[in-house]
Structures are given as structure tokens and as C-alpha cells.
mmCIF file of C-alpha atoms in Angstrom:
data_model
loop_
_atom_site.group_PDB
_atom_site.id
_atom_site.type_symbol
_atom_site.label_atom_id
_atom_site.label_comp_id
_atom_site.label_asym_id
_atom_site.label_seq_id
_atom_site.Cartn_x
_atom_site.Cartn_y
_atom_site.Cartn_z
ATOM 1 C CA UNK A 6 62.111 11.301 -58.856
ATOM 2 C CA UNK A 7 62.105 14.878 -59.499
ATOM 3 C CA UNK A 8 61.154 14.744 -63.611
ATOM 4 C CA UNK A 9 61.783 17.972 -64.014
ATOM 5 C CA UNK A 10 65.260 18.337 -62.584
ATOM 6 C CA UNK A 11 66.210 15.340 -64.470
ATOM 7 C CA UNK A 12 64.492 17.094 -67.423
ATOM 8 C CA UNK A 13 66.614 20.055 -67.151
ATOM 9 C CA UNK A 14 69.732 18.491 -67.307
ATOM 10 C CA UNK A 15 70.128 18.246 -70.382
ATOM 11 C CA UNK A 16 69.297 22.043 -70.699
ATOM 12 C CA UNK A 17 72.098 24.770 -70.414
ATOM 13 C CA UNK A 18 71.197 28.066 -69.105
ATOM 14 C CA UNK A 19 73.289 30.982 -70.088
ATOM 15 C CA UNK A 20 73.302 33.875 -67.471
ATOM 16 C CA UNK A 21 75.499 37.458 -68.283
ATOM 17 C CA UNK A 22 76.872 39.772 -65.518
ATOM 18 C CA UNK A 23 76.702 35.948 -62.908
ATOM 19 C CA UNK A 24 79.885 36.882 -61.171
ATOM 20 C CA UNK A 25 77.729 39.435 -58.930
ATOM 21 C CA UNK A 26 74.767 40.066 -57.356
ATOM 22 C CA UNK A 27 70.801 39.158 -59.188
ATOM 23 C CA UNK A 28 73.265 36.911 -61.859
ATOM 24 C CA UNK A 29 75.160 34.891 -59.245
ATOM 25 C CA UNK A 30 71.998 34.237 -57.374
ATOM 26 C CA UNK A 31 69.807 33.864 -60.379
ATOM 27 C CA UNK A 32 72.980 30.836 -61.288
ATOM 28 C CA UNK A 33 72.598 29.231 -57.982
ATOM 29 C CA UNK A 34 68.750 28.688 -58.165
ATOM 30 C CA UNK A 35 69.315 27.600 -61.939
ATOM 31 C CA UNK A 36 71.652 25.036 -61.200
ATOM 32 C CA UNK A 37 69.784 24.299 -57.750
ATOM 33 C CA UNK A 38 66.272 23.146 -60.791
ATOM 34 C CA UNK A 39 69.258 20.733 -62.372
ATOM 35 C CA UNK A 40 70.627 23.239 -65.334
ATOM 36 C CA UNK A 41 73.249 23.021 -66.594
ATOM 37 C CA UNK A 42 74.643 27.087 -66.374
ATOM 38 C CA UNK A 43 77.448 29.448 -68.122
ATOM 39 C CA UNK A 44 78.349 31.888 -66.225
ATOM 40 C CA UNK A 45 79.625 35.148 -68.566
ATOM 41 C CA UNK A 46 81.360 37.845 -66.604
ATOM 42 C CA UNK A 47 83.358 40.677 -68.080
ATOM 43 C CA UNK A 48 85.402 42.302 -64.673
ATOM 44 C CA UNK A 49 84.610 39.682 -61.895
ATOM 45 C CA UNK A 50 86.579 36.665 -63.449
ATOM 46 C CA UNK A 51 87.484 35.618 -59.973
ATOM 47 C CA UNK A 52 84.292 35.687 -58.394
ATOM 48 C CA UNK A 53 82.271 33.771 -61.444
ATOM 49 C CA UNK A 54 85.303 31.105 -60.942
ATOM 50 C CA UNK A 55 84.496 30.915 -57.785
ATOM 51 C CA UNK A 56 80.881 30.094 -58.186
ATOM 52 C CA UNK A 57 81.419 27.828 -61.341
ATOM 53 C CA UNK A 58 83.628 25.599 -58.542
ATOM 54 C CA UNK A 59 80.717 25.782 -56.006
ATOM 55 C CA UNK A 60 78.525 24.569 -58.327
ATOM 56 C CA UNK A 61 80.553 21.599 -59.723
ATOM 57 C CA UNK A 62 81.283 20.882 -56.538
ATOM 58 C CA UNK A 63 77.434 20.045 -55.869
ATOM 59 C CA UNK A 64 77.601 17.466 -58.805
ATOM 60 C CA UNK A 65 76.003 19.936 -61.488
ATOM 61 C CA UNK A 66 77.680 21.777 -64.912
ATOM 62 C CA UNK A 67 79.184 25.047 -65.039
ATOM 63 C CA UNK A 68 81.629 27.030 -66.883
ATOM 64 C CA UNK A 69 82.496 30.160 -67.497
ATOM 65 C CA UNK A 70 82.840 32.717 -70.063
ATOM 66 C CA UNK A 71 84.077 36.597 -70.488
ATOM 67 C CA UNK A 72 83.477 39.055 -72.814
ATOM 68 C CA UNK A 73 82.565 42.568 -72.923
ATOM 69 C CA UNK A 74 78.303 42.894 -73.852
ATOM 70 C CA UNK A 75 78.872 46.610 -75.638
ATOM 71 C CA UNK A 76 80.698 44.756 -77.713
ATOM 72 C CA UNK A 77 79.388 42.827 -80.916
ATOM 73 C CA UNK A 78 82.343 41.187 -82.206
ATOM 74 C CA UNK A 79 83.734 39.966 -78.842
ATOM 75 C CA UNK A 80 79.900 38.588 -78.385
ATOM 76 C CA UNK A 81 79.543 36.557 -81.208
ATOM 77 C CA UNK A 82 83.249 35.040 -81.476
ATOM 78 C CA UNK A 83 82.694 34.379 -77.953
ATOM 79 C CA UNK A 84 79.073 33.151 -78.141
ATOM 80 C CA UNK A 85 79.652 31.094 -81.201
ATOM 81 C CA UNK A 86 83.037 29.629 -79.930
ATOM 82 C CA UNK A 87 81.445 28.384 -77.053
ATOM 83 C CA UNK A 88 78.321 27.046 -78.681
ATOM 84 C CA UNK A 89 80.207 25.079 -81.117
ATOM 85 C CA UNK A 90 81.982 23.298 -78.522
ATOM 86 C CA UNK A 91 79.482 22.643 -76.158
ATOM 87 C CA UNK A 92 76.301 22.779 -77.601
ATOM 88 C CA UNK A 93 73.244 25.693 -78.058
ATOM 89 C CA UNK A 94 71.597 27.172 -74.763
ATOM 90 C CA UNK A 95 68.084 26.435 -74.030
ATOM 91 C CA UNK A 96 67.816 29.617 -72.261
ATOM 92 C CA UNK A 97 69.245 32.900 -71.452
ATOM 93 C CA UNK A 98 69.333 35.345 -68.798
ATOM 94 C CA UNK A 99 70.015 38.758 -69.749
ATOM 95 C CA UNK A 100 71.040 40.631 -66.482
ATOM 96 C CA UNK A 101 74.983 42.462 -67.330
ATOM 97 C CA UNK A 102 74.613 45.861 -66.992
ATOM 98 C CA UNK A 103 75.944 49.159 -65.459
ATOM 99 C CA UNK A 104 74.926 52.410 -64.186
ATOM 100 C CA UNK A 105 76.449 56.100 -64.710
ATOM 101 C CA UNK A 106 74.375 58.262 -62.870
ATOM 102 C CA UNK A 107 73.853 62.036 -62.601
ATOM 103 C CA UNK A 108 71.493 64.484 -63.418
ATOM 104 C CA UNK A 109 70.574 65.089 -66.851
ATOM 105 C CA UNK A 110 72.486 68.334 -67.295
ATOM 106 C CA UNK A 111 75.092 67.360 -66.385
ATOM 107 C CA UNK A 112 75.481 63.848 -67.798
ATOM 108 C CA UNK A 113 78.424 63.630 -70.148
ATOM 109 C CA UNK A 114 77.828 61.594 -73.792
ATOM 110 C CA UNK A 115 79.856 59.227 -72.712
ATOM 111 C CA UNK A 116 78.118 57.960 -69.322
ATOM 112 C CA UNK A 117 74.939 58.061 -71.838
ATOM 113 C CA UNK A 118 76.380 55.399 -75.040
ATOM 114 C CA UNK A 119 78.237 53.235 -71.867
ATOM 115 C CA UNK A 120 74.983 52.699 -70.139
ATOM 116 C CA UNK A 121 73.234 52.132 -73.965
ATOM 117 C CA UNK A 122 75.304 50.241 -75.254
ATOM 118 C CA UNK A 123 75.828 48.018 -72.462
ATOM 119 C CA UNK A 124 72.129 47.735 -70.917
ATOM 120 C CA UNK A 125 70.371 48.081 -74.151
ATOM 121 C CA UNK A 126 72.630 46.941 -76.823
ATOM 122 C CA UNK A 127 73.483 43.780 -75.083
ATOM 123 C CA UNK A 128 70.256 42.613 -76.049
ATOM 124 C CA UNK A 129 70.971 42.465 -79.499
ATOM 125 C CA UNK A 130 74.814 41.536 -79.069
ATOM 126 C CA UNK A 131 73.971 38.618 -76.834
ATOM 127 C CA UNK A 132 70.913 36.948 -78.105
ATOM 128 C CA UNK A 133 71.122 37.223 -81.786
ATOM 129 C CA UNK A 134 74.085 34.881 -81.644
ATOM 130 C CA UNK A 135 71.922 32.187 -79.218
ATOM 131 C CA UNK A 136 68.481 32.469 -81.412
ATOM 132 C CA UNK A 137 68.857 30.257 -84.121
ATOM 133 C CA UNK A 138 70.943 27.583 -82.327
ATOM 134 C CA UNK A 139 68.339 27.650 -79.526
ATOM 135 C CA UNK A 140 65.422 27.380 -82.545
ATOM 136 C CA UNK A 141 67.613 24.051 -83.961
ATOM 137 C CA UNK A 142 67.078 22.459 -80.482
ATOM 138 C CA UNK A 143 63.431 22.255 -81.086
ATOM 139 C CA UNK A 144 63.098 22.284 -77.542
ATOM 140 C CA UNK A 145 61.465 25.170 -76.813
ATOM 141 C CA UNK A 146 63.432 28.159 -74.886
ATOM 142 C CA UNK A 147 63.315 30.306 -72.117
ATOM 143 C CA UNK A 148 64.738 34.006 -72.458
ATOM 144 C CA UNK A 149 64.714 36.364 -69.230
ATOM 145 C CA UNK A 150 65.629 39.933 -69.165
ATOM 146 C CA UNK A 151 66.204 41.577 -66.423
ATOM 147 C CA UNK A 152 65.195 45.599 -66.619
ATOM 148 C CA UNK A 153 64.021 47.978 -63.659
ATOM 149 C CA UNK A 154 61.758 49.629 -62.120
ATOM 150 C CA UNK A 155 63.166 52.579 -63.582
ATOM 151 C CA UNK A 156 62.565 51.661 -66.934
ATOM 152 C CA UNK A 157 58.688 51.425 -66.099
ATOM 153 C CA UNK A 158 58.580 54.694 -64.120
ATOM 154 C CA UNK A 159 61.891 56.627 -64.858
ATOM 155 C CA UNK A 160 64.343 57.866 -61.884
ATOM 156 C CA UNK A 161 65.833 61.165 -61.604
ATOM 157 C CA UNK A 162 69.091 61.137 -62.293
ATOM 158 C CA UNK A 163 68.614 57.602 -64.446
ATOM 159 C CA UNK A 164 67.869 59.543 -67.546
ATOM 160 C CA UNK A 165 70.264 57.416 -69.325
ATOM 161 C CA UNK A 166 69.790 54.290 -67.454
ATOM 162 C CA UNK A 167 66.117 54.469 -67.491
ATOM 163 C CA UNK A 168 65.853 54.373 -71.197
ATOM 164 C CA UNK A 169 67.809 51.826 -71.801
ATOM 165 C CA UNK A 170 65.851 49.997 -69.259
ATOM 166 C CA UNK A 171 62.749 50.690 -70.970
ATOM 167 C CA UNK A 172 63.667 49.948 -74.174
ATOM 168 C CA UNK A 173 65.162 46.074 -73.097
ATOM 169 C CA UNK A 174 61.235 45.714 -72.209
ATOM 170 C CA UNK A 175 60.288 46.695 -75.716
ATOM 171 C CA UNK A 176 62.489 44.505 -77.251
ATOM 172 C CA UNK A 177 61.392 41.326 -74.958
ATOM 173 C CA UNK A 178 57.827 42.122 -75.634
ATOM 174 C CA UNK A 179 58.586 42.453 -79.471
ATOM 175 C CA UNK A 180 61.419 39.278 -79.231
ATOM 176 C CA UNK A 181 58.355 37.101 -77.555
ATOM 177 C CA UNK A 182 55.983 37.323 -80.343
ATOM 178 C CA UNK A 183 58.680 36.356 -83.129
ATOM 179 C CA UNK A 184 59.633 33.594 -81.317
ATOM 180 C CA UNK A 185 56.232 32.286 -79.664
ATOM 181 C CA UNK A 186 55.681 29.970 -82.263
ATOM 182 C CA UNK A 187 58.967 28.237 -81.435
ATOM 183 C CA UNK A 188 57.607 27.751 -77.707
ATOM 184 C CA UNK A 189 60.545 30.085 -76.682
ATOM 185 C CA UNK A 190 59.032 32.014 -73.965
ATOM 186 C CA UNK A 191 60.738 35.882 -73.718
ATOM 187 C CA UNK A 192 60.005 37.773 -70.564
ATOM 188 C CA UNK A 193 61.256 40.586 -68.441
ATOM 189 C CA UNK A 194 62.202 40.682 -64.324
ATOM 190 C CA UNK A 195 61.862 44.543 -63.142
ATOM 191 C CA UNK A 196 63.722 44.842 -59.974
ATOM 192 C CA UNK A 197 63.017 47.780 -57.411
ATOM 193 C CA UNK A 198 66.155 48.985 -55.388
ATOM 194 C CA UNK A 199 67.954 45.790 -54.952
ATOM 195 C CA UNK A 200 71.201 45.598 -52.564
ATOM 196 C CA UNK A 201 73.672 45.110 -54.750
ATOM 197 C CA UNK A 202 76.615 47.301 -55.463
ATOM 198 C CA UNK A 203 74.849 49.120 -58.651
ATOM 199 C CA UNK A 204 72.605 51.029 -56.086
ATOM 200 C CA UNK A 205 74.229 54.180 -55.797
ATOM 201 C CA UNK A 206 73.661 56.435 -52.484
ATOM 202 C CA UNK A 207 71.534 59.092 -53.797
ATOM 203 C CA UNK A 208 69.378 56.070 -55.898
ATOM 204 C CA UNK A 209 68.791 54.599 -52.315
ATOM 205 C CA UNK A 210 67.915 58.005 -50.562
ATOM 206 C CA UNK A 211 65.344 58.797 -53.429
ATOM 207 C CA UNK A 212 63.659 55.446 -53.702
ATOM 208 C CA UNK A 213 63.530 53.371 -50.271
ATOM 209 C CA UNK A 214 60.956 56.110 -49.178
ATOM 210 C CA UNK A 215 58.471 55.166 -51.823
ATOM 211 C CA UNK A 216 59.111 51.840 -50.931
ATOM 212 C CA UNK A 217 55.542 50.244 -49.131
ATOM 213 C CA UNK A 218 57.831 47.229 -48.085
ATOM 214 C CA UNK A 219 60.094 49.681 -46.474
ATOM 215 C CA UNK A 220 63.360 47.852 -47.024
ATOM 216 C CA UNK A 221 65.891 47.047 -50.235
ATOM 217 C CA UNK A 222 65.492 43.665 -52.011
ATOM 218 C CA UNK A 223 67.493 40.761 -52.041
ATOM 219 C CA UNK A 224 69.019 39.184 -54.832
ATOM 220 C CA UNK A 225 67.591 35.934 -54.026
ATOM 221 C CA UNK A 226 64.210 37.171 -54.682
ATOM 222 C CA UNK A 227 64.691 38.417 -57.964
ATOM 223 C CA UNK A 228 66.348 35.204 -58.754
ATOM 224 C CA UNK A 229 63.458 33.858 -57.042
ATOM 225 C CA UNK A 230 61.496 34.797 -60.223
ATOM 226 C CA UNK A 231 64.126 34.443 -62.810
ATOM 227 C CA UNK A 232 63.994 30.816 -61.719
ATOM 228 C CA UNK A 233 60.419 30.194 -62.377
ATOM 229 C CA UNK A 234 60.296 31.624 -65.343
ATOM 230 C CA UNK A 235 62.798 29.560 -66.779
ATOM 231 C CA UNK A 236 60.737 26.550 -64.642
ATOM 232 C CA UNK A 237 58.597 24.206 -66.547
ATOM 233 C CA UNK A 238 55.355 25.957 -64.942
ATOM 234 C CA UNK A 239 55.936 29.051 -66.462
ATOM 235 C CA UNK A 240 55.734 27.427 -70.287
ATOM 236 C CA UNK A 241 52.399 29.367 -70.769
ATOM 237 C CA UNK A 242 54.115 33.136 -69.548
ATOM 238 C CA UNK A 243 55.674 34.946 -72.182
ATOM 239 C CA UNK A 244 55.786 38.956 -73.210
ATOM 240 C CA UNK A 245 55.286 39.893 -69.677
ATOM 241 C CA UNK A 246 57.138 42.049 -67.324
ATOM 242 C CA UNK A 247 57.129 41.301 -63.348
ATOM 243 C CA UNK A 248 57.846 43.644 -60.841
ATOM 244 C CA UNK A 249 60.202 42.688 -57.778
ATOM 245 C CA UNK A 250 60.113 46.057 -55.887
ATOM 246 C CA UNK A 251 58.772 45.614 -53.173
ATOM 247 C CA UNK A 252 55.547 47.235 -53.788
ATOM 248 C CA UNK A 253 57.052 50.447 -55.584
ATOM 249 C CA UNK A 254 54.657 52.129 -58.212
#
């Protein structure tokens, strides 16, 4: 018997931004280690559907959930709706976010709050709702943000994106020492140029040449790593941040 997959089924694993790309991958391996997962999506409603029904359909639990991360009302009447009925998460995966690129000069205040208030302030909006109810489990905790590889080196024309990037490390480092006491681990997953639909032509042209690896990454192997840090082995790993770039520095 697999202990641990028995052991996390009892656990429920939320993951943001799951109808696409690194957060419907990172859902599959979840549920593949025996979680239990939420799915949250904000403009994909189909697609997380979709995936909550493959799932179920493999004899594991999955639901989903929508509301908008930039905003902190929606967040916690969502969050705290759906913990009240179903019970706190034992872990979260922070991964909803969006780019608006363009060259600093150019970049209009509002491409700058969207990509702040979505990739940055989601940290707060999201988690501070799930803390407490994930301390009362007295369980321990895994928490997984998922930044870049621009928030560790900066991009050109990721000004905007870049810093909000950066700071979601911050926070996880600063997050993992408040809550290491409560064997809550908090770490960060900094993807390199990724094939998803995020990576914008001019991102691609820029990066893949500084690339040693010489090719984009697949979402599966950033999930790859969300997975084991939400695995059992990786109880001892908190306030880091691991690079899936393929080599990029």
C-alpha cells in the first residue's frame, strides 16, 4: 500500500489559475499523489470543468471554484464560502497570474496595477483567508508559489511583471518563517520560458537564446516540482526558491 497516497487523501490541495497550463498540470500530478484538489479559475470555467470531470472520473476529489485574485472581497467570500462547506486546505498553490508586456516607456498605469495586483496581490488576497484554517488542522501545510525567472533576473519589457514576480518571492521567504513553527512549509517554483500561452513572441525571441537547454519548458515539469514540494519528502524544504528554466541564469 502506497501510505502516502492514502495519507493524502484526506488532504485538499487548493491550486489558482488550474484551468490552464503549469495549474492544470500541477492539478493532475496532485491528484495523481491521492489529493484531494480545487481547482479556482477566473476566465477558463470550461476548461477547469473539464479537468475537475477527468479527475473524478479516476476515482479522486475535485471541484471547482471562480473568482477574480485582484480582488479581495470576491477572495475571501469565495475562499471562506467554500471552506466552510468543505473543510480548510492543507495546501495551496499560488500560480494565477497575467502578463501586460511592453517596454517601460511606454507601459501604461494600468498594464502596471493589473499585473500587481493580480501576480503580487493575490498573495495576500488568496492566502490570508486559507492561513488560519490551515493552522486549526494541526496538520502541517504545504504553500507553493509559483514566480519566474524574471523575478530573479528581470526581463526587458517585464518591468511590471518582473516586480511583481520578485516581490511573491519575498513574501514566501518572509510567509515561511511565520509559519515554520506550524510545520507549514512556504516555497517558491521559478519557471524559465514555459510553453504556455502567457509567453508572448518577443519574451520567446529574447530568452530561448540564453537558454543552455535550448528549448521552452513543459508544464509538466514545473508541476513536476510543485508536486514534490507538496510530497511528504519535501517536509524539511521551506523558504526556498527552485529554478525550472532550463539552465537560464
Amino acid at each position: 500500500m502506497n501510505t502516502a497516497f492514502e495519507e493524502n487523501r484526506n488532504r485538499t490541495i487548493l491550486i489558482t489559475g488550474a484551468g490552464t497550463g503549469i495549474g492544470a498540470a500541477a492539478a493532475r500530478r496532485l491528484s495523481g499523489a491521492g489529493f484531494s484538489v480545487v481547482l479556482h479559475c477566473r476566465t477558463h470555467r470550461e476548461n477547469a470543468e473539464n479537468l475537475a470531470r477527468e479527475i473524478r472520473e479516476q476515482g479522486r476529489e475535485a471541484r471547482v471554484i471562480s473568482f477574480d485574485v485582484a480582488d479581495t472581497q470576491a477572495c475571501e467570500t469565495a475562499l471562506n464560502e467554500d471552506i466552510q462547506a468543505h473543510g480548510a486546505y492543507w495546501g495551496v498553490v499560488l500560480n494565477a497570474g497575467i502578463a501586460r508586456d511592453a517596454a517601460f516607456p511606454a507601459m501604461e498605469h494600468e498594464a502596471w496595477q493589473q499585473v500587481l495586483d493580480t501576480d503580487l496581490g493575490s498573495f495576500y488576497n488568496v492566502l490570508r483567508p486559507c492561513i488560519m484554517p490551515m493552522i486549526h488542522l494541526r496538520d502541517g501545510g504545504r504553500i507553493v508559489v509559483v514566480s519566474s525567472v524574471s523575478g530573479i533576473t528581470g526581463n526587458r519589457g517585464q518591468v511590471n511583471y518582473s516586480a511583481a514576480k520578485a516581490g511573491l518571492i519575498a513574501a514566501a521567504k518572509s510567509l515561511a518563517v511565520e509559519l515554520g513553527k506550524r510545520k507549514i512549509t512556504v516555497n517558491a517554483v521559478a519557471p524559465g520560458v514555459i510553453d504556455t500561452g502567457m509567453v508572448s513572441e518577443e519574451v520567446r525571441e529574447h530568452a530561448l537564446p540564453l537558454v543552455p537547454l535550448g528549448r521552452l519548458g513543459d508544464p509538466e515539469e514545473v508541476a513536476g516540482t510543485i508536486a514534490f514540494l507538496c510530497s511528504r519528502d519535501a517536509a524539511y524544504i521551506t523558504r526556498q526558491v527552485i529554478s525550472v528554466n532550463g539552465g537560464m541564469c
